[in-house]
mmCIF file of C-alpha atoms in Angstrom:
data_model
loop_
_atom_site.group_PDB
_atom_site.id
_atom_site.type_symbol
_atom_site.label_atom_id
_atom_site.label_comp_id
_atom_site.label_asym_id
_atom_site.label_seq_id
_atom_site.Cartn_x
_atom_site.Cartn_y
_atom_site.Cartn_z
ATOM 1 C CA GLY P 1 23.834 -51.761 -42.745
ATOM 2 C CA ALA P 2 23.118 -48.628 -44.347
ATOM 3 C CA ALA P 3 26.839 -47.956 -44.880
ATOM 4 C CA LEU P 4 27.033 -51.446 -46.490
ATOM 5 C CA PHE P 5 23.900 -50.025 -48.640
ATOM 6 C CA VAL P 6 25.595 -46.677 -49.674
ATOM 7 C CA THR P 7 29.418 -49.048 -50.888
ATOM 8 C CA GLY P 8 27.925 -51.733 -52.661
ATOM 9 C CA SER P 9 25.815 -48.773 -54.861
ATOM 10 C CA VAL P 10 28.899 -46.730 -55.066
ATOM 11 C CA MET P 11 31.014 -49.761 -56.131
ATOM 12 C CA ALA P 12 28.012 -50.265 -58.685
ATOM 13 C CA LEU P 13 28.662 -47.274 -60.378
ATOM 14 C CA ILE P 14 32.583 -47.430 -60.895
ATOM 15 C CA PRO P 15 32.679 -47.652 -64.889
ATOM 16 C CA ALA P 16 33.090 -51.952 -65.852
ATOM 17 C CA GLU P 17 36.421 -50.654 -67.661
ATOM 18 C CA GLY P 18 38.926 -48.418 -64.999
ATOM 19 C CA PRO P 19 41.472 -49.488 -62.543
ATOM 20 C CA LEU P 20 38.760 -49.192 -60.203
ATOM 21 C CA ALA P 21 36.181 -51.650 -61.606
ATOM 22 C CA VAL P 22 34.924 -53.749 -59.540
ATOM 23 C CA SER P 23 32.740 -57.263 -60.279
ATOM 24 C CA ASP P 24 29.038 -57.309 -60.092
ATOM 25 C CA LYS P 25 29.538 -60.051 -57.910
ATOM 26 C CA VAL P 26 32.129 -58.281 -54.939
ATOM 27 C CA SER P 27 29.243 -55.475 -55.191
ATOM 28 C CA ASN P 28 26.233 -57.696 -54.657
ATOM 29 C CA TRP P 29 27.719 -59.398 -52.372
ATOM 30 C CA VAL P 30 28.023 -56.478 -50.430
ATOM 31 C CA PHE P 31 24.414 -55.719 -50.427
ATOM 32 C CA PHE P 32 23.834 -59.168 -48.992
ATOM 33 C CA ALA P 33 26.205 -58.342 -46.503
ATOM 34 C CA GLY P 34 24.834 -54.920 -45.956
ATOM 35 C CA SER P 35 20.454 -56.503 -46.238
ATOM 36 C CA ILE P 36 21.356 -58.731 -42.629
ATOM 37 C CA PRO P 37 21.831 -56.060 -40.726
ATOM 38 C CA PHE P 38 18.719 -54.295 -42.037
ATOM 39 C CA THR P 39 17.318 -57.830 -41.178
ATOM 40 C CA THR P 40 18.435 -57.783 -37.693
ATOM 41 C CA ALA P 41 17.409 -53.738 -36.667
ATOM 42 C CA ALA P 42 13.985 -54.443 -38.444
ATOM 43 C CA TYR P 43 13.231 -57.540 -36.142
ATOM 44 C CA LEU P 44 14.312 -55.149 -32.916
ATOM 45 C CA GLN P 45 11.691 -52.058 -33.796
ATOM 46 C CA HIS P 46 9.346 -54.998 -34.266
ATOM 47 C CA PHE P 47 10.011 -56.916 -31.057
ATOM 48 C CA GLN P 48 9.747 -53.360 -29.225
ATOM 49 C CA ALA P 49 6.607 -52.709 -30.703
ATOM 50 C CA ALA P 50 4.935 -56.247 -30.329
ATOM 51 C CA ASN P 51 6.373 -55.149 -26.513
ATOM 52 C CA SER P 52 5.379 -51.997 -25.817
ATOM 53 C CA GLY P 53 2.853 -50.904 -23.339
ATOM 54 C CA PRO P 54 1.332 -49.253 -20.346
ATOM 55 C CA THR P 55 4.020 -49.252 -17.903
ATOM 56 C CA PRO P 56 3.936 -50.652 -14.770
ATOM 57 C CA ASP P 57 1.173 -47.981 -12.131
ATOM 58 C CA GLN P 58 -0.499 -47.176 -15.454
ATOM 59 C CA VAL P 59 -1.575 -51.233 -15.263
ATOM 60 C CA PRO P 60 -5.325 -51.566 -12.952
ATOM 61 C CA ASP P 61 -4.620 -53.307 -10.152
ATOM 62 C CA ASP P 62 -7.443 -56.360 -11.515
ATOM 63 C CA MET P 63 -5.511 -56.970 -14.890
ATOM 64 C CA PRO P 64 -2.847 -59.198 -14.414
ATOM 65 C CA ALA P 65 0.523 -58.645 -15.597
ATOM 66 C CA ARG P 66 1.804 -60.019 -18.536
ATOM 67 C CA SER P 67 4.847 -62.437 -18.267
ATOM 68 C CA SER P 68 5.135 -63.829 -21.167
ATOM 69 C CA LEU P 69 6.871 -61.960 -24.096
ATOM 70 C CA ARG P 70 5.936 -61.359 -27.917
ATOM 71 C CA LEU P 71 8.081 -62.147 -30.312
ATOM 72 C CA ILE P 72 5.536 -61.313 -33.610
ATOM 73 C CA GLY P 73 2.221 -60.074 -31.126
ATOM 74 C CA TRP P 74 -0.849 -58.552 -32.707
ATOM 75 C CA ALA P 75 -1.676 -55.583 -32.683
ATOM 76 C CA PRO P 76 -3.451 -54.171 -36.193
ATOM 77 C CA GLU P 77 -4.430 -51.043 -34.429
ATOM 78 C CA SER P 78 -1.268 -49.664 -33.631
ATOM 79 C CA PRO P 79 0.602 -47.656 -36.607
ATOM 80 C CA GLY P 80 3.989 -48.296 -35.177
ATOM 81 C CA TRP P 81 3.233 -52.406 -34.878
ATOM 82 C CA ILE P 82 1.971 -52.135 -38.491
ATOM 83 C CA SER P 83 5.029 -49.943 -39.491
ATOM 84 C CA THR P 84 7.448 -51.832 -37.680
ATOM 85 C CA LEU P 85 6.450 -55.834 -39.596
ATOM 86 C CA THR P 86 6.102 -54.589 -42.678
ATOM 87 C CA GLN P 87 8.977 -53.752 -41.863
ATOM 88 C CA PHE P 88 10.592 -56.492 -41.100
ATOM 89 C CA VAL P 89 9.008 -58.246 -44.279
ATOM 90 C CA GLY P 90 10.108 -55.962 -46.729
ATOM 91 C CA THR P 91 13.883 -56.764 -45.300
ATOM 92 C CA ILE P 92 13.025 -60.189 -45.980
ATOM 93 C CA CYS P 93 12.701 -59.693 -49.211
ATOM 94 C CA PHE P 94 15.352 -57.128 -49.609
ATOM 95 C CA ASN P 95 17.786 -61.008 -48.196
ATOM 96 C CA PHE P 96 16.221 -62.726 -50.907
ATOM 97 C CA ASN P 97 16.565 -59.953 -53.614
ATOM 98 C CA THR P 98 20.341 -59.381 -53.209
ATOM 99 C CA PHE P 99 21.003 -62.476 -52.318
ATOM 100 C CA ASP P 100 19.620 -64.092 -55.498
ATOM 101 C CA ALA P 101 21.490 -61.074 -57.324
ATOM 102 C CA ILE P 102 25.210 -62.764 -56.519
ATOM 103 C CA ALA P 103 24.359 -65.883 -59.125
ATOM 104 C CA ALA P 104 22.086 -63.883 -60.841
ATOM 105 C CA PRO P 105 20.346 -66.532 -63.848
ATOM 106 C CA ARG P 106 20.306 -65.570 -67.584
ATOM 107 C CA ALA P 107 17.270 -65.055 -68.557
ATOM 108 C CA TRP P 108 15.635 -61.534 -68.347
ATOM 109 C CA TYR P 109 12.566 -63.457 -67.014
ATOM 110 C CA LEU P 110 13.921 -64.427 -64.207
ATOM 111 C CA GLN P 111 16.522 -61.530 -63.591
ATOM 112 C CA ASP P 112 12.285 -60.457 -62.742
ATOM 113 C CA ILE P 113 11.061 -63.249 -61.030
ATOM 114 C CA GLU P 114 13.580 -63.837 -58.913
ATOM 115 C CA ILE P 115 15.886 -60.743 -57.835
ATOM 116 C CA TRP P 116 13.274 -57.411 -59.164
ATOM 117 C CA LEU P 117 10.105 -58.737 -57.488
ATOM 118 C CA PRO P 118 10.968 -59.348 -54.224
ATOM 119 C CA GLY P 119 12.920 -56.007 -54.334
ATOM 120 C CA MET P 120 9.926 -53.838 -55.786
ATOM 121 C CA MET P 121 8.025 -55.987 -53.137
ATOM 122 C CA GLY P 122 10.370 -54.810 -50.441
ATOM 123 C CA SER P 123 10.466 -51.042 -51.542
ATOM 124 C CA VAL P 124 6.595 -51.209 -51.306
ATOM 125 C CA LEU P 125 6.307 -52.640 -47.966
ATOM 126 C CA PHE P 126 9.771 -50.175 -46.922
ATOM 127 C CA LEU P 127 7.400 -47.367 -48.634
ATOM 128 C CA VAL P 128 4.509 -48.131 -46.208
ATOM 129 C CA SER P 129 6.437 -48.603 -43.100
ATOM 130 C CA ALA P 130 8.490 -45.083 -43.177
ATOM 131 C CA TRP P 131 4.626 -43.395 -44.324
ATOM 132 C CA LEU P 132 2.552 -44.650 -41.283
ATOM 133 C CA ALA P 133 5.673 -44.174 -38.939
ATOM 134 C CA PHE P 134 5.792 -40.835 -40.304
ATOM 135 C CA ILE P 135 1.683 -40.650 -39.649
ATOM 136 C CA GLU P 136 2.078 -41.482 -36.107
ATOM 137 C CA THR P 137 4.932 -39.011 -35.873
ATOM 138 C CA ALA P 138 3.034 -35.490 -37.470
ATOM 139 C CA HIS P 139 -0.144 -36.825 -35.933
ATOM 140 C CA ALA P 140 -1.550 -35.500 -39.509
ATOM 141 C CA HIS P 141 -1.180 -36.932 -42.881
ATOM 142 C CA TRP P 142 1.559 -34.498 -43.712
ATOM 143 C CA ALA P 143 3.350 -32.107 -40.718
ATOM 144 C CA TRP P 144 6.333 -30.040 -41.160
ATOM 145 C CA ARG P 145 8.280 -29.656 -37.882
ATOM 146 C CA PRO P 146 12.015 -29.747 -38.734
ATOM 147 C CA SER P 147 12.920 -28.444 -35.267
ATOM 148 C CA ASP P 148 11.815 -32.095 -34.217
ATOM 149 C CA LEU P 149 14.002 -34.918 -33.275
ATOM 150 C CA ASP P 150 11.277 -37.617 -34.220
ATOM 151 C CA TRP P 151 9.788 -35.835 -37.047
ATOM 152 C CA GLN P 152 13.556 -35.519 -38.636
ATOM 153 C CA ILE P 153 14.022 -39.331 -38.007
ATOM 154 C CA ALA P 154 10.575 -40.276 -39.848
ATOM 155 C CA ALA P 155 11.016 -38.040 -42.710
ATOM 156 C CA VAL P 156 14.331 -38.579 -43.550
ATOM 157 C CA ASN P 157 13.543 -42.148 -43.799
ATOM 158 C CA LEU P 158 10.428 -41.819 -45.378
ATOM 159 C CA LEU P 159 12.808 -40.157 -48.182
ATOM 160 C CA GLY P 160 15.132 -42.859 -48.448
ATOM 161 C CA CYS P 161 11.855 -45.344 -48.643
ATOM 162 C CA VAL P 162 10.960 -43.383 -51.790
ATOM 163 C CA ALA P 163 14.352 -43.242 -53.020
ATOM 164 C CA PHE P 164 14.165 -46.967 -52.695
ATOM 165 C CA MET P 165 10.856 -47.511 -54.279
ATOM 166 C CA LEU P 166 12.445 -45.668 -57.591
ATOM 167 C CA ALA P 167 15.223 -47.514 -57.479
ATOM 168 C CA SER P 168 13.277 -50.572 -57.693
ATOM 169 C CA THR P 169 11.249 -49.278 -60.425
ATOM 170 C CA LEU P 170 13.726 -48.855 -62.749
ATOM 171 C CA ALA P 171 15.884 -51.518 -62.229
ATOM 172 C CA TYR P 172 13.217 -53.934 -63.820
ATOM 173 C CA VAL P 173 15.053 -55.674 -66.737
ATOM 174 C CA PRO P 174 13.112 -55.600 -70.388
ATOM 175 C CA ALA P 175 13.569 -57.886 -72.430
ATOM 176 C CA GLU P 176 15.875 -56.008 -74.966
ATOM 177 C CA ALA P 177 18.414 -54.195 -73.194
ATOM 178 C CA LEU P 178 17.830 -50.337 -71.364
ATOM 179 C CA PRO P 179 20.296 -47.427 -71.849
ATOM 180 C CA GLY P 180 23.037 -47.882 -69.314
ATOM 181 C CA PHE P 181 22.309 -44.515 -67.602
ATOM 182 C CA VAL P 182 18.770 -45.664 -66.337
ATOM 183 C CA LEU P 183 20.864 -48.713 -63.924
ATOM 184 C CA ALA P 184 22.986 -45.708 -62.651
ATOM 185 C CA ILE P 185 19.967 -44.190 -61.814
ATOM 186 C CA SER P 186 19.257 -46.798 -60.214
ATOM 187 C CA PHE P 187 21.947 -47.582 -58.287
ATOM 188 C CA GLY P 188 22.183 -43.491 -57.883
ATOM 189 C CA ALA P 189 18.755 -44.164 -56.420
ATOM 190 C CA LEU P 190 19.253 -46.840 -53.896
ATOM 191 C CA GLY P 191 23.071 -45.265 -52.632
ATOM 192 C CA PHE P 192 20.470 -42.063 -51.768
ATOM 193 C CA GLY P 193 18.546 -43.698 -50.322
ATOM 194 C CA ALA P 194 21.128 -45.739 -47.804
ATOM 195 C CA LEU P 195 22.266 -42.078 -47.123
ATOM 196 C CA CYS P 196 19.072 -41.451 -45.601
ATOM 197 C CA PHE P 197 18.610 -44.278 -43.137
ATOM 198 C CA PHE P 198 22.283 -43.689 -42.304
ATOM 199 C CA VAL P 199 21.412 -40.069 -41.702
ATOM 200 C CA GLY P 200 18.281 -41.843 -39.698
ATOM 201 C CA ALA P 201 20.310 -43.803 -37.641
ATOM 202 C CA LEU P 202 22.259 -41.545 -36.515
ATOM 203 C CA LEU P 203 19.528 -39.784 -35.777
ATOM 204 C CA LEU P 204 18.199 -42.788 -33.886
ATOM 205 C CA VAL P 205 21.922 -42.465 -31.537
ATOM 206 C CA ARG P 206 21.175 -39.224 -30.960
ATOM 207 C CA GLU P 207 17.390 -39.739 -29.874
ATOM 208 C CA ALA P 208 18.628 -42.283 -27.708
ATOM 209 C CA ARG P 209 20.960 -40.608 -25.880
ATOM 210 C CA VAL P 210 18.808 -37.678 -25.296
ATOM 211 C CA ASP P 211 16.310 -39.531 -23.631
ATOM 212 C CA GLN P 212 18.917 -41.498 -21.519
ATOM 213 C CA ALA P 213 20.161 -37.952 -20.587
ATOM 214 C CA GLN P 214 16.615 -37.483 -19.455
ATOM 215 C CA ALA P 215 16.049 -40.289 -17.669
ATOM 216 C CA ARG P 216 18.864 -39.836 -15.757
ATOM 217 C CA SER P 217 18.167 -36.046 -14.803
ATOM 218 C CA PRO P 218 16.283 -35.731 -11.509
ATOM 219 C CA SER P 219 12.922 -34.391 -12.122
ATOM 220 C CA ARG P 220 12.258 -30.921 -10.728
ATOM 221 C CA GLU P 221 8.744 -30.391 -9.040
ATOM 222 C CA PRO P 222 7.182 -27.013 -9.856
ATOM 223 C CA GLN P 223 7.893 -24.599 -6.743
ATOM 224 C CA GLY P 224 4.520 -22.464 -5.481
ATOM 225 C CA ASP P 225 4.900 -18.464 -5.117
ATOM 226 C CA GLY P 226 5.033 -18.591 -1.638
ATOM 227 C CA ALA P 227 1.094 -17.701 -0.796
#
C-alpha cells in the first residue's frame, strides 16, 4: 500500500505536458489500489490488538478462558486498542477519499465534501493513532531512543502521519484556483509520508524476524557461582 501511494505521488508530480505525462485518473486509481492493503493491514493490526491478552500461564485458575475471537472488541483503556481502531477507521476514510477522486465532481465545494473531507478525517485519525502508538512504545509523551527498534517503527510512522496531515491540509480546494506549487507540495508531502510508512513496514518485517529468532532460541538458565 505504501509503495503504491509513493508511486501515485510521483505520477501526480510529473508535468501534464510531456512524454511521461500520466492522467489524473490513472494516478487516482493507483492511490485507490494502495488504500486497499492499507485498510487490510490496519484491520489485521486491530484484530490482533482486540484479541491480545494474558498468556495461558498468566490466567488465574478460576477465570474462564475466552473461547471466541473478537472482531472489533472493546478496550478503551488500552492505548494500543484505540491506536489500531483509529488507524483502521482512518484507512476507511482514505478508501472513500481515493475512490471519489477517480471521478471527481467539477464543483469545488463538492470536491471538498467528497474528496478533501474524508482525506482530512483520515489524516487526523492517522495522526491520533500514530501518537498513541508512540506514547505506548516510549512510555512517555516524548522520548529519543533511536537504537530501539520499536521506537524506530513508532517514530517513522508518526513522521509519516505528520506528512499526510500536511498533504491533506494543502489539498483543500478553494473557490478560486491555487498556485500550482501548493498542489505539488501536497503530493510531495503525501509521497514522503507514504515513504515513511514503507520504511516502517520494512522495520516491522525486521521486528518479526527478531521475534521469531528469539522464540526459537533455547532459554538459558542463569548459572550459579558454585558456592
